Short mmCIF file of C-alpha atoms in Angstrom, two decimals:
data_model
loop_
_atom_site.label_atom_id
_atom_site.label_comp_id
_atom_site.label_asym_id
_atom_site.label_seq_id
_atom_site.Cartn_x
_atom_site.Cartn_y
_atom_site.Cartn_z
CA UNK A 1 -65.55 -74.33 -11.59
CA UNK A 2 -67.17 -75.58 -8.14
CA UNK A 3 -68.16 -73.09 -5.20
CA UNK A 4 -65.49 -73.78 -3.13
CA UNK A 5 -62.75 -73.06 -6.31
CA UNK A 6 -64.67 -69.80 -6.81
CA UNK A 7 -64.52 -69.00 -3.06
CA UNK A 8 -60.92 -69.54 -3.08
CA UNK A 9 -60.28 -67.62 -6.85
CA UNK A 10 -62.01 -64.79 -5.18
CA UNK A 11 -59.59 -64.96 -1.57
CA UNK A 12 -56.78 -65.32 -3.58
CA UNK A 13 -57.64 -61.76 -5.42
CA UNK A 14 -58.76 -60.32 -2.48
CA UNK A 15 -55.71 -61.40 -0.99
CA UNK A 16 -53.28 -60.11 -4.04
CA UNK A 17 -55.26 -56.67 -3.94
CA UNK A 18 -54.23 -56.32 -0.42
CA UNK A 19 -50.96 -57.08 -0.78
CA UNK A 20 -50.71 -54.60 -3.91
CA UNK A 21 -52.18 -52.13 -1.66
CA UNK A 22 -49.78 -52.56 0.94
CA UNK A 23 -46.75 -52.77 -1.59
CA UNK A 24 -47.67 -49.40 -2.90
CA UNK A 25 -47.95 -48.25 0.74
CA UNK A 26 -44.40 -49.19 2.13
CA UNK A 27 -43.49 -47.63 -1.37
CA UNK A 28 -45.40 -44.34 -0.66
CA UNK A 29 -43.87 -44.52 3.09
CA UNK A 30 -40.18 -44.77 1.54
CA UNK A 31 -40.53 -42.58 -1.04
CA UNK A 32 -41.36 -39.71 1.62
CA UNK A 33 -38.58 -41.31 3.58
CA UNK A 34 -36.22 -41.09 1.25
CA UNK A 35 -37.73 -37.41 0.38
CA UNK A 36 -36.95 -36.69 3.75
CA UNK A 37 -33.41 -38.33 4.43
CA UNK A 38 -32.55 -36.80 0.60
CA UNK A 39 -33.47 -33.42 1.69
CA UNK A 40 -31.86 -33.57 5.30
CA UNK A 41 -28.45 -34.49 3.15
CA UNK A 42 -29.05 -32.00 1.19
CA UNK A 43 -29.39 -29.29 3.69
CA UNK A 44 -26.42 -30.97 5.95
CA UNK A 45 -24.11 -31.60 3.29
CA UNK A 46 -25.03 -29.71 0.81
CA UNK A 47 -24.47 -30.63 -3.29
CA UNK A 48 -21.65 -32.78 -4.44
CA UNK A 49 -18.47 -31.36 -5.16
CA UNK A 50 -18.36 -32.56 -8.88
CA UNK A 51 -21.12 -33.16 -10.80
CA UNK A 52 -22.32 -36.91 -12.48
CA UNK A 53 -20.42 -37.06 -15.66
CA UNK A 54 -23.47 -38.08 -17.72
CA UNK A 55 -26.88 -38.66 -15.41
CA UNK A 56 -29.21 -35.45 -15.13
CA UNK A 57 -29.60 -36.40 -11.61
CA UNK A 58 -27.49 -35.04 -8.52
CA UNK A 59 -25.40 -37.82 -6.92
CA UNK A 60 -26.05 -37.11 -2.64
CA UNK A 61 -25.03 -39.90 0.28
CA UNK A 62 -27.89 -39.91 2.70
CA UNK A 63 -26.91 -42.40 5.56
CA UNK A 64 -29.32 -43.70 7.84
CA UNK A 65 -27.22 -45.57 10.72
CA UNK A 66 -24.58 -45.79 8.54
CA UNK A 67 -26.17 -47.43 5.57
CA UNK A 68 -26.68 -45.47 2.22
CA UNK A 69 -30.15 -44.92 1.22
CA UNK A 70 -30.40 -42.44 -1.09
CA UNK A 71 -28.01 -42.20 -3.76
CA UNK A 72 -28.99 -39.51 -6.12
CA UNK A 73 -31.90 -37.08 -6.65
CA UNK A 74 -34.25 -36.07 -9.25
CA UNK A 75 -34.05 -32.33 -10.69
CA UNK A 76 -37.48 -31.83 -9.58
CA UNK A 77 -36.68 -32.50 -5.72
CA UNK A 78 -33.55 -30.10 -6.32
CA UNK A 79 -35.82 -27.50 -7.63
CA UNK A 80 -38.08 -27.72 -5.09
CA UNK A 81 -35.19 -27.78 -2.42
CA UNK A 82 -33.57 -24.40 -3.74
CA UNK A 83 -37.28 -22.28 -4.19
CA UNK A 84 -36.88 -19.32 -2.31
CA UNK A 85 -32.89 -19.32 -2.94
CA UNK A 86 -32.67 -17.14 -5.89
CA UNK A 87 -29.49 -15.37 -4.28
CA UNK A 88 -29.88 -11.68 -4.58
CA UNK A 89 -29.61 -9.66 -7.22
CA UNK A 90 -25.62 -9.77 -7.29
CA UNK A 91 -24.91 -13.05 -7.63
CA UNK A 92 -28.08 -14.54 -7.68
CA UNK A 93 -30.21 -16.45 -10.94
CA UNK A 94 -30.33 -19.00 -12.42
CA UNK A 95 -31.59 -23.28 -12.61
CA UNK A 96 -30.38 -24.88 -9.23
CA UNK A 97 -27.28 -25.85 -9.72
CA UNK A 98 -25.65 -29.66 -9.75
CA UNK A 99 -22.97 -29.47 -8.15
CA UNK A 100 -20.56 -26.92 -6.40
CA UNK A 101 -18.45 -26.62 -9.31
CA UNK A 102 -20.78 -25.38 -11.29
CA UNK A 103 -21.52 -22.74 -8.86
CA UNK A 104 -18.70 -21.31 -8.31
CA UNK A 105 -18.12 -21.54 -12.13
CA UNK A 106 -21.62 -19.35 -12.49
CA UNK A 107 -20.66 -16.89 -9.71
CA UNK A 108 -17.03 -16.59 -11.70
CA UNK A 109 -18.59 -15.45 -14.30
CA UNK A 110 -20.80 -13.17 -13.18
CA UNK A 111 -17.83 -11.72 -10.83
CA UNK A 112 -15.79 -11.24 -14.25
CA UNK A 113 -19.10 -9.51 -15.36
CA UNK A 114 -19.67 -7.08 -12.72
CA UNK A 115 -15.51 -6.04 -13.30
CA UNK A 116 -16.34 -5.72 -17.01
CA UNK A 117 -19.26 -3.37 -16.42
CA UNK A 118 -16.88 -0.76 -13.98
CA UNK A 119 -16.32 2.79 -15.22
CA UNK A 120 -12.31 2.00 -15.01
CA UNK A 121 -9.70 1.39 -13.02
CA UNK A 122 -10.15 3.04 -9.54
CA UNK A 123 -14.13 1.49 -9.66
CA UNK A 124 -12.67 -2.07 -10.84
CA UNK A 125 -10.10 -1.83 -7.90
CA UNK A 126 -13.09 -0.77 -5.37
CA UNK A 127 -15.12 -3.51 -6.36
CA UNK A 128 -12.03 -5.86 -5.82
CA UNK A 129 -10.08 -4.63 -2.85
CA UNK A 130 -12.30 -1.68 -1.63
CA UNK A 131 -11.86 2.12 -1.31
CA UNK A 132 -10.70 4.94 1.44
CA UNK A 133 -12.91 7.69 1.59
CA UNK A 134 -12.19 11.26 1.71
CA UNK A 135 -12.64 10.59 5.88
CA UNK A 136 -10.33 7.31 5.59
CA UNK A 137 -12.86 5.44 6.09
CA UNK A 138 -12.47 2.13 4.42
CA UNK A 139 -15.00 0.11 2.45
CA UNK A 140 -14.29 -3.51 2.03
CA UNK A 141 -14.20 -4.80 -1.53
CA UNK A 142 -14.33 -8.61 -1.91
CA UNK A 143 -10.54 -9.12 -1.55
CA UNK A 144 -10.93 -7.77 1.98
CA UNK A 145 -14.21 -9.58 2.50
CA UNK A 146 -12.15 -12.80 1.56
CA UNK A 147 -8.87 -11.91 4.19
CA UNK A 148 -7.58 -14.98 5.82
CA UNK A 149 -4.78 -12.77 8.09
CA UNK A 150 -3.78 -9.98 9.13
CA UNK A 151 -0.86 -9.81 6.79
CA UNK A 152 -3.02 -10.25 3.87
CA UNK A 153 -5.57 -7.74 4.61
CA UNK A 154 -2.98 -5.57 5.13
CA UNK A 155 -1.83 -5.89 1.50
CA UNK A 156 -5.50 -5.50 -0.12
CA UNK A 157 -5.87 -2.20 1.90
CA UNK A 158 -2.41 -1.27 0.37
CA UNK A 159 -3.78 -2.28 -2.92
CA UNK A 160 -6.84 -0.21 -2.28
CA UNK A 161 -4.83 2.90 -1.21
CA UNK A 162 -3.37 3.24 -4.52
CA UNK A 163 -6.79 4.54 -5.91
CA UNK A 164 -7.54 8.35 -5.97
CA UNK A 165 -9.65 9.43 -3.00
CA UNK A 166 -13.70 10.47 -4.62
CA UNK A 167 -13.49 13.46 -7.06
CA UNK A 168 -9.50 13.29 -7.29
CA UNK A 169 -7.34 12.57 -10.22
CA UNK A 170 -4.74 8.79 -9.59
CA UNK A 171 -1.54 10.39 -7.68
CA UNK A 172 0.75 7.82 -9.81
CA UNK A 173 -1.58 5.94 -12.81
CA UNK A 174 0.97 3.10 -13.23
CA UNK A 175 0.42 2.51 -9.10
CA UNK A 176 -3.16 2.17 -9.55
CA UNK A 177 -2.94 0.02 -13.02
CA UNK A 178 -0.43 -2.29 -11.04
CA UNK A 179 -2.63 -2.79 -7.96
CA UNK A 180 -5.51 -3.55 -10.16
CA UNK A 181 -3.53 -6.40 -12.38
CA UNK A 182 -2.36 -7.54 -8.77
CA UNK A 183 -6.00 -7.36 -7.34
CA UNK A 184 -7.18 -9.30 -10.42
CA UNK A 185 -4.32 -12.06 -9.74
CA UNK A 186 -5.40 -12.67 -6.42
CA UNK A 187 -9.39 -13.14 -7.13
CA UNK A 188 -7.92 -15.52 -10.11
CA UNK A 189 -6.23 -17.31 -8.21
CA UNK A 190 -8.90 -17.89 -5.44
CA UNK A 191 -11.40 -19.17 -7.82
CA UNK A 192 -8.59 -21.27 -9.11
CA UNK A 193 -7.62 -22.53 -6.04
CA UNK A 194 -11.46 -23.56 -5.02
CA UNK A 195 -11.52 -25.50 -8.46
CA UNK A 196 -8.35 -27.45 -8.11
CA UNK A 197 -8.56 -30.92 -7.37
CA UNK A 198 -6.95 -31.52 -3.61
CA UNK A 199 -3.00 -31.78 -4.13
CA UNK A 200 -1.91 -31.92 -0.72
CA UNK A 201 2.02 -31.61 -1.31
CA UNK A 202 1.56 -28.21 -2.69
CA UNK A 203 -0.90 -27.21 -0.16
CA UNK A 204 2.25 -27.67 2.24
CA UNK A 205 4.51 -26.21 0.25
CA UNK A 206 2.81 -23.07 -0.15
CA UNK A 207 1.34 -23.06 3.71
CA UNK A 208 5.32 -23.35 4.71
CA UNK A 209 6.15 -20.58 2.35
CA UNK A 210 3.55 -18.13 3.43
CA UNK A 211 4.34 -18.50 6.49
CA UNK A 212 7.90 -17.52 6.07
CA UNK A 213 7.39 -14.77 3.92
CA UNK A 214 5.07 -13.77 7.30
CA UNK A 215 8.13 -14.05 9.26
CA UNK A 216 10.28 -12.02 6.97
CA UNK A 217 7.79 -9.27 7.19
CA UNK A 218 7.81 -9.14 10.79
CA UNK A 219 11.90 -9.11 10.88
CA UNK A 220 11.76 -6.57 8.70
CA UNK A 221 9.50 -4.69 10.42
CA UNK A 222 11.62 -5.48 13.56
CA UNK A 223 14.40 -4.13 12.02
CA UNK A 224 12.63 -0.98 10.74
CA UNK A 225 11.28 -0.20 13.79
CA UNK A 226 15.16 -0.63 15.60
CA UNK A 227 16.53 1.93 12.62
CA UNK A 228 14.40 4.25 12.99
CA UNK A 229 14.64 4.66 16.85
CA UNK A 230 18.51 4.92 16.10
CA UNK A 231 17.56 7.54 13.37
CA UNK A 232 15.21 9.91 15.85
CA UNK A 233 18.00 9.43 18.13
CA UNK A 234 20.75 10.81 16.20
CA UNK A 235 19.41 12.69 12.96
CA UNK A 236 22.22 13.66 11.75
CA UNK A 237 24.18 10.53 11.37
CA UNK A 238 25.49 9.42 8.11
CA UNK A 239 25.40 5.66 9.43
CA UNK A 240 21.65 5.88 11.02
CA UNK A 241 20.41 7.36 7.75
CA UNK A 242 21.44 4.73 5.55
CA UNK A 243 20.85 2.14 8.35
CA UNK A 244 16.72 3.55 8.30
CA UNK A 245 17.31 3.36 4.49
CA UNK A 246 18.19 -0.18 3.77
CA UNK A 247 15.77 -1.53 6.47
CA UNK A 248 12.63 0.25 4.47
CA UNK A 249 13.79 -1.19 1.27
CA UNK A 250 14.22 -4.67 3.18
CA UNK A 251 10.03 -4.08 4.48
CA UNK A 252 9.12 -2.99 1.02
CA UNK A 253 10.99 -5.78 -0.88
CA UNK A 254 9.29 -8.40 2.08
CA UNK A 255 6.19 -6.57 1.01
CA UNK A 256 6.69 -7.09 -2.61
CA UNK A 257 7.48 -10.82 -2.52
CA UNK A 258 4.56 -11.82 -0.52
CA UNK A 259 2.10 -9.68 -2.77
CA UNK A 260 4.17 -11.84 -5.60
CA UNK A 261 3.17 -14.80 -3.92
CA UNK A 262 -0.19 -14.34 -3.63
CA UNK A 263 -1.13 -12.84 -6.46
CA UNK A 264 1.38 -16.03 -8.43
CA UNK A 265 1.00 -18.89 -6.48
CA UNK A 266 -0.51 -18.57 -2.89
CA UNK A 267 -3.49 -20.82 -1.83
CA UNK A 268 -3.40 -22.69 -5.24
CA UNK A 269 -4.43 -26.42 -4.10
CA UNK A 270 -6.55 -27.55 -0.80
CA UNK A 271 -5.13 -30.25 1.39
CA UNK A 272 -8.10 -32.75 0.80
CA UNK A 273 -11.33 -32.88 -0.15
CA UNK A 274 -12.94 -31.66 3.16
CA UNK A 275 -10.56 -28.55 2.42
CA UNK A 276 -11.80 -27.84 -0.75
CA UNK A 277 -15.33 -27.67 0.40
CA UNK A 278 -14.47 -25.15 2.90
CA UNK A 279 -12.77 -22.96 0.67
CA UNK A 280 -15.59 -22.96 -1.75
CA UNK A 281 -17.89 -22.43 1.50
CA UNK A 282 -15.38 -19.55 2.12
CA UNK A 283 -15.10 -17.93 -1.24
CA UNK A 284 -19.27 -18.13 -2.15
CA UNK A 285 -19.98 -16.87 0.99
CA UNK A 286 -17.77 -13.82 1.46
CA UNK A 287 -18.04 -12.40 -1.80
CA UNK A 288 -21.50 -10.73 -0.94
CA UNK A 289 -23.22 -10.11 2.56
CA UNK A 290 -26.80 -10.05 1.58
CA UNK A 291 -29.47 -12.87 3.49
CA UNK A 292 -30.97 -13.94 0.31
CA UNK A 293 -27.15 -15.15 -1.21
CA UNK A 294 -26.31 -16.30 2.54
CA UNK A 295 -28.94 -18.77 2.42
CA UNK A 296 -28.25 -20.32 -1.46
CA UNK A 297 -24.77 -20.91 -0.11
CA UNK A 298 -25.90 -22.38 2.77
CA UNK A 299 -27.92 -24.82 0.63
CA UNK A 300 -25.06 -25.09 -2.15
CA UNK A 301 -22.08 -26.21 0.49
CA UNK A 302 -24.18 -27.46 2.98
CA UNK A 303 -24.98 -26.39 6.78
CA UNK A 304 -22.12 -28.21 8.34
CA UNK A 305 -19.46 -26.64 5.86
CA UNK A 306 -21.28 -23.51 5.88
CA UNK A 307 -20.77 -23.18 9.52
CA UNK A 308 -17.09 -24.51 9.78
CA UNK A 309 -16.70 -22.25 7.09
CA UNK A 310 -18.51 -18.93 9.04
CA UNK A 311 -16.18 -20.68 12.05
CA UNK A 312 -13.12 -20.34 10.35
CA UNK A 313 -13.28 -16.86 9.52
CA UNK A 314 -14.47 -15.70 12.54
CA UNK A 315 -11.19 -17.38 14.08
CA UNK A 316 -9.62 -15.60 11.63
CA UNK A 317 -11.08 -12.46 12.35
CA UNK A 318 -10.16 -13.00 16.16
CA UNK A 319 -6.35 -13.55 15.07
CA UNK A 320 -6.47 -10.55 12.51
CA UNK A 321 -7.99 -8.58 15.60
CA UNK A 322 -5.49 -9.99 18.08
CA UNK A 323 -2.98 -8.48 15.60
CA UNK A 324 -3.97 -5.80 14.90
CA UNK A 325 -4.35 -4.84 19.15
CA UNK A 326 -1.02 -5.97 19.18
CA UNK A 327 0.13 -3.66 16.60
CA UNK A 328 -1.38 -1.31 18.20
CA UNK A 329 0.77 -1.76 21.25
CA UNK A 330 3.85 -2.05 19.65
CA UNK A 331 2.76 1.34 17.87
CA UNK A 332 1.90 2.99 20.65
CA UNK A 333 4.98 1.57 22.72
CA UNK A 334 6.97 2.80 19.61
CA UNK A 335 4.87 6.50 19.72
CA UNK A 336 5.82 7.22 23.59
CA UNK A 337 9.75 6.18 23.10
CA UNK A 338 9.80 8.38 19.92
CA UNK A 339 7.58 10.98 21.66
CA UNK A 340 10.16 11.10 24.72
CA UNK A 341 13.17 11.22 21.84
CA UNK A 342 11.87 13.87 20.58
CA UNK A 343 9.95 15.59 23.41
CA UNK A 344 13.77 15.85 25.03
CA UNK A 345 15.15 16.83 21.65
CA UNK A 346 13.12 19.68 21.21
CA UNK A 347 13.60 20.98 24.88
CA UNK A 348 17.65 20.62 23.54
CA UNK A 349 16.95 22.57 20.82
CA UNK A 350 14.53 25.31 22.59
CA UNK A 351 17.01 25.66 24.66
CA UNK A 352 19.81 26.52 21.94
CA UNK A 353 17.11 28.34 19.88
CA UNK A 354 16.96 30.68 23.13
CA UNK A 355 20.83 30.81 23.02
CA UNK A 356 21.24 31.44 19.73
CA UNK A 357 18.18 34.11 20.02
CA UNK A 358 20.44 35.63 22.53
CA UNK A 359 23.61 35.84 20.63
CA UNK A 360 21.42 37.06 17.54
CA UNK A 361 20.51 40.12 19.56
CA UNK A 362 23.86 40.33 20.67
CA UNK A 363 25.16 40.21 17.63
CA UNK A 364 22.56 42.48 16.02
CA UNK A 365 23.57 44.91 18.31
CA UNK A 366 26.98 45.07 17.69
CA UNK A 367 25.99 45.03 14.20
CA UNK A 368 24.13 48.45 14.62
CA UNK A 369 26.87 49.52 16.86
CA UNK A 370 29.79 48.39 13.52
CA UNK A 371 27.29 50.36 11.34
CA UNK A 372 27.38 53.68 13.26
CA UNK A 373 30.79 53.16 13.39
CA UNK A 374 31.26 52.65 9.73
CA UNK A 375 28.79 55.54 9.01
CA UNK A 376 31.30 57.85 10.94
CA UNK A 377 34.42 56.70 9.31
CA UNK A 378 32.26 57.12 5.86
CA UNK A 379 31.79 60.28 7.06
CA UNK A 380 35.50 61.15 8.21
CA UNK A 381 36.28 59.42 4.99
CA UNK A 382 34.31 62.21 2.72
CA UNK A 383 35.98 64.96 4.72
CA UNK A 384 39.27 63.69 4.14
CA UNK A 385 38.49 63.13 0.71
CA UNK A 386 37.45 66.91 0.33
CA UNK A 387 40.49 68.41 2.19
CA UNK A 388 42.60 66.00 0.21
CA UNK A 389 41.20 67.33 -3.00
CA UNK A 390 41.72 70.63 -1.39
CA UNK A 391 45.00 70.07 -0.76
CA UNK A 392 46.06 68.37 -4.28
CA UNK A 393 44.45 71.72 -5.68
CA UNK A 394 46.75 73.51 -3.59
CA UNK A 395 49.73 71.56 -4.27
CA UNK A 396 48.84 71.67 -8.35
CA UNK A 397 48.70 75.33 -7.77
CA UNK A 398 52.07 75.33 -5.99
CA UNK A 399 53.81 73.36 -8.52
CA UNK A 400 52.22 75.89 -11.49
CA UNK A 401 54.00 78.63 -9.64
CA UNK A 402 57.14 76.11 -9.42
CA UNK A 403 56.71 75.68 -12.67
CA UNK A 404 56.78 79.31 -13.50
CA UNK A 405 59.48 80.21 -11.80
CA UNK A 406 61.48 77.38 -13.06
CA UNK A 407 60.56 78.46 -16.26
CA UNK A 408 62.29 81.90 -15.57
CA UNK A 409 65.34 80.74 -13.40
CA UNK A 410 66.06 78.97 -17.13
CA UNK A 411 65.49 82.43 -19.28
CA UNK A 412 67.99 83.54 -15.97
CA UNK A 413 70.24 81.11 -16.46
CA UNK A 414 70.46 80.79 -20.51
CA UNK A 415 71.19 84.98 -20.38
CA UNK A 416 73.68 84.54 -18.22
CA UNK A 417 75.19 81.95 -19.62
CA UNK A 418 74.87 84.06 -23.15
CA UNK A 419 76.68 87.10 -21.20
CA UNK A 420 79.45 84.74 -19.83
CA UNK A 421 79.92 82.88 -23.61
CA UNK A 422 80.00 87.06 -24.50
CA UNK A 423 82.41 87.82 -22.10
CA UNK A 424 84.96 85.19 -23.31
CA UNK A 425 84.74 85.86 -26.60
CA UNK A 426 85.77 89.70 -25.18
CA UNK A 427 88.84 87.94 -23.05
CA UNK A 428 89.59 86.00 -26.08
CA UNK A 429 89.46 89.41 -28.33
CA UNK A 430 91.64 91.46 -25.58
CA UNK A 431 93.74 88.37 -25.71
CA UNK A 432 94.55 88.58 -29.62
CA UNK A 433 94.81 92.05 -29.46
CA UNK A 434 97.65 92.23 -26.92
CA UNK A 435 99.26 89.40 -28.40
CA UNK A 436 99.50 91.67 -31.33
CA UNK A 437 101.24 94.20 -29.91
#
């Protein structure tokens, strides 16, 4: 081979070793890119909502202006990304999940774990709805945690009334078994619900029908509220007694169907997709309050969903707050027209206590007044009674004598009678004899 061929063999590899080392370069450069842009995704967006079917890796969109450059992600990148996210020791452990299915699926189970390991049914039903304290303080169990209005929390602190207060034996067993089963329903069907795929048909079906069986619990109420005024009114009316009747039964039985629903078929299928995320952002993150789970949830859902989810519920919490003021109104509205009821009731009936209080004294002074009286005539009665039994002796005594001298105007009267039957015989004798002559 000449010089100049040699010169130019020896260009050309200089110039293919430069170019190798600037292909591996740009490679370097967008593998950290794509490290980068993966990892922002990951942290923004959070894992997908379903896992790949078959691949080991975990399928992500990172966009850069629009344009998808990262498409999935090696399990060694989604190791690294959740170090430091164990979760806390209650629903916490372990390998980094895929997807946010498989999650929730994990946190399922150990939710079904921690209810298996209770001592029995008033622990189970603290762990799922919460507990009152001997105070009445209440302790929020996950059902509470997991609210979404006022109506509902309403029914898990129900629920969580039916246990025994600490150290206490269940008022009614059968209560506390039934809000357990119903307890149980509702954390089904919330998992359930976060693992449905999107149906939004049913999601309107069931919005409209919880929020009517809202409304009938406020008519009810309504109508509660309106009986029992009548009631404190007039106590002692047939018509208002049966009236306050029927319109508890109607609250309980709106009461009833709405726990039904919830515990059945409430919040069963999200709208869309979007939806679905935030109620798996909503379930993970409410079941446990800890920093360590706050942040794998964060990185499971996503920062955006995280946050719309945190958003959410803290518009909830306004509503259930705005509520609950407002119940508190109505309550207290309700407290100073019953207070007045009964306020002017009670003067009414102070009032005729004092009267009747008078005529009692009255009365029990005429009472002691009858009883002297009656003591006297008892009194007047035992004299009588002697002098009558005086006088009966007497009179017995009078009619012995009677007696006696009845007895001997008879002898009287049967010897004369004897001397007259003697003296005609004579007449009859003197008779015959001067006949005879």
């Amino acid at each position: 081979m000449s010089l100049p061929g040699k010169i130019l063999l020896v260009v050309n590899f200089l110039v293919a070793a430069g170019l190798a080392y600037l292909i591996a370069q740009d490679w370097a450069v967008r593998q950290n890119v794509s490290g980068v842009v993966a990892r922002s995704a990951l942290v923004l967006d959070g894992l997908p909502t379903e896992p790949l079917p078959t691949e080991d890796d975990v399928r992500v969109d990172a966009q850069i202006n629009g344009l998808s450059v990262v498409r999935t992600v090696r399990p060694e990148m989604l190791k690294a990304h959740f170090q430091g996210a164990e979760g806390g020791a209650a629903f916490g452990g372990g390998d980094p999940p895929k997807s946010q299915v498989e999650e929730l699926q994990r946190v399922r189970n150990k939710a079904n774990a921690q209810l298996a390991a209770t001592g029995g049914p008033a622990d189970r039903l603290a762990l799922l709805a919460g507990r009152f304290d001997a105070k009445g303080a209440f302790t929020p169990g996950w059902l509470a945690a997991l609210a979404e209005s006022y109506d509902e929390r309403q029914l898990v602190r129900s629920l969580a009334a039916a246990s025994p207060l600490p150290g206490q034996p269940a008022a009614d067993p059968q209560a506390l078994e039934g809000a357990v089963k119903t307890a149980d329903a509702m954390l089904t069907r919330r998992f359930e619900a976060a693992l449905a795929k999107p149906n939004p048909q049913l999601a309107a079906e069931e919005t409209a029908k919880l929020k009517e069986l809202s409304e009938a619990i406020r008519k009810a109420d309504e109508a509660a509220r309106a009986a029992n005024k009548q009631f404190v009114a007039n106590p002692n009316n047939p018509a208002a007694t049966k009236a306050l009747t029927d319109a508890l039964a109607a609250l309980e039985q709106a009461f009833r169907d709405q726990r039904q629903f919830l515990s059945t078929a409430g919040n069963s299928a999200p709208r869309d997709e979007p939806d679905r995320r935030r109620r798996i952002a909503h379930l993970l993150a409410h079941l446990d309050r800890d920093a360590a789970w706050q942040k794998r949830v964060a990185l499971v859902v996503g920062l955006r969903t995280y946050l719309a989810a945190i958003q959410d519920q803290v518009n909830r919490l306004r509503a259930m707050t705005a509520g609950a003021q407002q119940q508190q109104v109505l309550d207290q509205a309700d407290f100073s027209e019953t207070y007045d009821l009964l306020k002017n009731l009670a003067m009414e009936r102070a009032m005729l206590f004092d009267q009747q209080q008078a005529l009692t004294a009255d009365l029990a002074v005429q009472r002691r007044r009858d009883q002297e009286a009656v003591a006297q005539r008892n009194a007047q009665l035992q004299r009588r009674e002697l002098e009558l039994k005086e006088l009966q002796g007497q009179v017995a005594a009078a009619l012995a004598r009677q007696a006696e001298v009845e007895q001997g105007l008879l002898s009287v009267q049967k010897r004369v009678a004897e001397t007259q039957q003697h003296n005609l015989d004579l007449l009859k004798q003197v008779d015959t004899a001067e006949q005879k002559k």
